[in-house]
mmCIF file with all atom_site columns, C-alpha atoms in Angstrom:
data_model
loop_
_atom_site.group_PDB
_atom_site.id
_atom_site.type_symbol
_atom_site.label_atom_id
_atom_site.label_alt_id
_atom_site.label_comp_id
_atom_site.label_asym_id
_atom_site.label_entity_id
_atom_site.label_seq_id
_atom_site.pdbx_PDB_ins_code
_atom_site.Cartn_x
_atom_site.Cartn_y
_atom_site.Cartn_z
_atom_site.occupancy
_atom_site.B_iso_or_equiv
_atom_site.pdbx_formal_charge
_atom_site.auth_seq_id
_atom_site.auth_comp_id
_atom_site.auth_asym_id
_atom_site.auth_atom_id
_atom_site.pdbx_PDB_model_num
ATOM 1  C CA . UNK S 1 1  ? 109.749 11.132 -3.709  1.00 0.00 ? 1  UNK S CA 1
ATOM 2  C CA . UNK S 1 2  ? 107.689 9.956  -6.840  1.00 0.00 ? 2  UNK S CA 1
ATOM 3  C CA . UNK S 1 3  ? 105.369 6.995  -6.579  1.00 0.00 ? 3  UNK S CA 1
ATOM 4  C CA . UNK S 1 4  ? 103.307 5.286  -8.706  1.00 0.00 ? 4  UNK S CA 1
ATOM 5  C CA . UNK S 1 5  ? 99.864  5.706  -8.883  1.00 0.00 ? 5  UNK S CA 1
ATOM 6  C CA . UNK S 1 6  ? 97.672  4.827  -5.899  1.00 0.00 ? 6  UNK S CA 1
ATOM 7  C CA . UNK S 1 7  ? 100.828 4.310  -3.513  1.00 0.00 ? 7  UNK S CA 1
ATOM 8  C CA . UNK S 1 8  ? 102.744 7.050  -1.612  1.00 0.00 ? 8  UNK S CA 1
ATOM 9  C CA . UNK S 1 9  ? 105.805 8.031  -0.260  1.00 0.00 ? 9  UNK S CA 1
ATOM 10 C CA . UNK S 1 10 ? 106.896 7.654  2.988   1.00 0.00 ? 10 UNK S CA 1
ATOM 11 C CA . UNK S 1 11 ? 109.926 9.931  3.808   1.00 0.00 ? 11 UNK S CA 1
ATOM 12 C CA . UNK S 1 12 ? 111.626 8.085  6.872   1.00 0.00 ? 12 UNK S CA 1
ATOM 13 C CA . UNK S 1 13 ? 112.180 4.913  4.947   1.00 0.00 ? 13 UNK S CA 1
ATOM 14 C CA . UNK S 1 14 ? 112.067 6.669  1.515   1.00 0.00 ? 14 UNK S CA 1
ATOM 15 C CA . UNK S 1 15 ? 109.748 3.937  0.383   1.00 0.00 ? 15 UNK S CA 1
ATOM 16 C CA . UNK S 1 16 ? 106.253 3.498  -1.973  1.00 0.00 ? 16 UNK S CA 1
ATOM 17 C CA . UNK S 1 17 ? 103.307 1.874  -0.082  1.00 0.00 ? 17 UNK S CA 1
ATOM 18 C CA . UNK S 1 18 ? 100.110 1.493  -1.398  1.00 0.00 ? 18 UNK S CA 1
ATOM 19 C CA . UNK S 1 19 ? 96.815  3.676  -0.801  1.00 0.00 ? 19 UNK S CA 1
ATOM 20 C CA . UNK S 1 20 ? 94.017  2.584  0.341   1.00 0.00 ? 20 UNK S CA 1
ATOM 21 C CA . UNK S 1 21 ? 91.616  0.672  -1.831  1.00 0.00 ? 21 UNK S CA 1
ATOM 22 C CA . UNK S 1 22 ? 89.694  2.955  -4.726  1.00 0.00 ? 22 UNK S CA 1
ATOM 23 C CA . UNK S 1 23 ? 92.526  5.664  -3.989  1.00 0.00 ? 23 UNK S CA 1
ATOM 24 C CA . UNK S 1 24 ? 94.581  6.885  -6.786  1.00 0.00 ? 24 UNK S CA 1
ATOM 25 C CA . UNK S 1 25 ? 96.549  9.618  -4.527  1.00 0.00 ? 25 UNK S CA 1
ATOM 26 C CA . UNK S 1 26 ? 96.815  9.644  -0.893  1.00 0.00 ? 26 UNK S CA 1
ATOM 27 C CA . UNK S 1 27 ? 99.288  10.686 2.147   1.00 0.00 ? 27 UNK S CA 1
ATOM 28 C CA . UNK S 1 28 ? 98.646  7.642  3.935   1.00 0.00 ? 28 UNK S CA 1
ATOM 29 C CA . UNK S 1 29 ? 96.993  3.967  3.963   1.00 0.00 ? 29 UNK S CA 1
ATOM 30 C CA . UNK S 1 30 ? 93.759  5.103  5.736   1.00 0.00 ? 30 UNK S CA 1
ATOM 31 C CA . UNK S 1 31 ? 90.642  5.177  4.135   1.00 0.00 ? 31 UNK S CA 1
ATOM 32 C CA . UNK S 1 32 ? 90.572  9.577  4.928   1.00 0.00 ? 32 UNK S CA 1
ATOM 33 C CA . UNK S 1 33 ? 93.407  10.433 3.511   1.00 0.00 ? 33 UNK S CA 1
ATOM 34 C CA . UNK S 1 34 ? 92.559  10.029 -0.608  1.00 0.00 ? 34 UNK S CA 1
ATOM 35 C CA . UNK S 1 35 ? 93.001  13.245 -2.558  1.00 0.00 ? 35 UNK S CA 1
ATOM 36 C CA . UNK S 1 36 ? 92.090  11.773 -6.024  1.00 0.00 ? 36 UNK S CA 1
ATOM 37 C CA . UNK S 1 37 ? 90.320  8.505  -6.279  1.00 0.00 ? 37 UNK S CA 1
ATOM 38 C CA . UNK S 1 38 ? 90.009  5.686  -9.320  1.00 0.00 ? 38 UNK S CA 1
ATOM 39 C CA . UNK S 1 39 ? 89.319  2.464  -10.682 1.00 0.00 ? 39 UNK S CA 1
ATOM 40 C CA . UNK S 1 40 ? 90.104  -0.819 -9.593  1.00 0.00 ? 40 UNK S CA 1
ATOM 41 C CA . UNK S 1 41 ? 88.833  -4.120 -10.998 1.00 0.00 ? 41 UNK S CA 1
ATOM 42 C CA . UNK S 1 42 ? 86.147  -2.601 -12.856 1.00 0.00 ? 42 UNK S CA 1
ATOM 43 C CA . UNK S 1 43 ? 84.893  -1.168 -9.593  1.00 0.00 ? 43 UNK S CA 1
ATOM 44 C CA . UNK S 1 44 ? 84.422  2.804  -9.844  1.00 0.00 ? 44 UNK S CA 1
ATOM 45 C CA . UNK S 1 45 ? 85.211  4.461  -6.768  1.00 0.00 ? 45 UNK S CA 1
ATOM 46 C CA . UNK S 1 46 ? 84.436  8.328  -5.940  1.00 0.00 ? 46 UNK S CA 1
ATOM 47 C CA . UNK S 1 47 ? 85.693  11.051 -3.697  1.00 0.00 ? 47 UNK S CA 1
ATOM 48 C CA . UNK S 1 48 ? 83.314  12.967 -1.740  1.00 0.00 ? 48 UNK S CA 1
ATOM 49 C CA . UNK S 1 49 ? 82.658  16.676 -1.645  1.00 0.00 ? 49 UNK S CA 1
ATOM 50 C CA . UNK S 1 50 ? 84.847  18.157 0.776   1.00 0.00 ? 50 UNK S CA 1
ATOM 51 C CA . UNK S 1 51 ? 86.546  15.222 2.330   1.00 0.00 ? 51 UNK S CA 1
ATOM 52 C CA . UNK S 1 52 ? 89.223  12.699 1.361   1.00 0.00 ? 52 UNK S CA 1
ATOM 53 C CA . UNK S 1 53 ? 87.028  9.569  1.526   1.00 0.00 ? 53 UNK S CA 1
ATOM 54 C CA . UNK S 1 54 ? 86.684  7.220  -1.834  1.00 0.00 ? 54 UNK S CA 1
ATOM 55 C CA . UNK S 1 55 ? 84.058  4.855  -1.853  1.00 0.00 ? 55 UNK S CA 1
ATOM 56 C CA . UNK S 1 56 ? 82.248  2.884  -3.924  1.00 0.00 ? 56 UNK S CA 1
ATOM 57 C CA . UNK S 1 57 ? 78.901  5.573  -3.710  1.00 0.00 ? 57 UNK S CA 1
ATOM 58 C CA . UNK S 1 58 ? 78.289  8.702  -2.589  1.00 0.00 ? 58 UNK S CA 1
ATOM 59 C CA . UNK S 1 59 ? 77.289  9.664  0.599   1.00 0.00 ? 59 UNK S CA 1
ATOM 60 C CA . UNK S 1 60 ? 73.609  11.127 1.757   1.00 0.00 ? 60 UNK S CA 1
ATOM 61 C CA . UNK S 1 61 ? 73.494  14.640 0.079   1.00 0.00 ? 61 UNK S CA 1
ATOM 62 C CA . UNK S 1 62 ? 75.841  14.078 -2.745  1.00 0.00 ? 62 UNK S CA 1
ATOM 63 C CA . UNK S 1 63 ? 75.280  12.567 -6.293  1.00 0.00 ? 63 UNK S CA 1
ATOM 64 C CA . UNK S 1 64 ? 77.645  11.010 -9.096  1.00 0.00 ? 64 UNK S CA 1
ATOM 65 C CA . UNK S 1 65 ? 77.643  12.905 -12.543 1.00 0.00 ? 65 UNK S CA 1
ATOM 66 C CA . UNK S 1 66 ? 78.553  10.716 -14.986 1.00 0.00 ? 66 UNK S CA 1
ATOM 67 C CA . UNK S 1 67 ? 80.467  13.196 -16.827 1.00 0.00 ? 67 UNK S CA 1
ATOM 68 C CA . UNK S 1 68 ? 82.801  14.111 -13.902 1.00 0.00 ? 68 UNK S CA 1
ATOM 69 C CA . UNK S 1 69 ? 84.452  11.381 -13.113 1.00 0.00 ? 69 UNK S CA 1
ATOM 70 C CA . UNK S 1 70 ? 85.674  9.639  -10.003 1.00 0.00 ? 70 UNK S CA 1
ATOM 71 C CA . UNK S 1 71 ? 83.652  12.828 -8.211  1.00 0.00 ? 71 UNK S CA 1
ATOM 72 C CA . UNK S 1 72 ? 80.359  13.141 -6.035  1.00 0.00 ? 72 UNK S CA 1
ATOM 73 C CA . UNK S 1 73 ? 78.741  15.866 -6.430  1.00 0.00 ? 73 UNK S CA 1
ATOM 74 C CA . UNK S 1 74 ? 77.088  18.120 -3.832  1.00 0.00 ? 74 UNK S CA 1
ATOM 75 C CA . UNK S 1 75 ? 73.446  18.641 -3.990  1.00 0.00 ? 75 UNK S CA 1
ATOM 76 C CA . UNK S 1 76 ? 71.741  21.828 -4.445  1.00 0.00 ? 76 UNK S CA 1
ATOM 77 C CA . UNK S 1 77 ? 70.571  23.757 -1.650  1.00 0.00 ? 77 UNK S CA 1
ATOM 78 C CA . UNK S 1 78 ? 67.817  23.353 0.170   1.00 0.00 ? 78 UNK S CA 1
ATOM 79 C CA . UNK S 1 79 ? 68.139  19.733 -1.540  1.00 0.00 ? 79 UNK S CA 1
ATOM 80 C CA . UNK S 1 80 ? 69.117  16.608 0.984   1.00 0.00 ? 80 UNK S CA 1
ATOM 81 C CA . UNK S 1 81 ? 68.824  14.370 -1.631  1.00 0.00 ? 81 UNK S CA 1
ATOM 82 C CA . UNK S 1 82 ? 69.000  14.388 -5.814  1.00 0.00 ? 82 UNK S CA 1
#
């Protein structure tokens, strides 16, 4: 099933519901299940490093890099913070 971006397909009822807020691909409504996140209403939201969370920030231990978008980015080890 193909559905536009930031809703996905649910196979029983072959319908299109929408992601969760700041998601731009997702398997469900919930807030852990984004796979690519995006832009909504000017605000930017990113996916974290190894999970499918979007949020507006990234959490403790990641950073955003302004040239990869929509992306935290881990920091370097032995770093907690960068």
């Amino acid at each position: 099933m193909n559905c536009p971006v930031g809703h996905y397909g649910n196979a029983s009822d072959h319908s299109c519901y929408s992601c969760h807020t700041g998601c731009a691909a997702c398997s469900d409504n919930t807030l852990l299940t984004c796979t690519a996140c995006t832009n909504v209403s000017g605000t930017i939201y990113y996916k974290y490093t190894n999970a499918n969370t979007c949020n507006t920030s990234c959490p403790y231990g990641q950073f955003i890099l302004d040239s990869i978008p929509f992306l935290c980015q881990s920091c370097n080890y032995p770093c907690v913070t960068c």
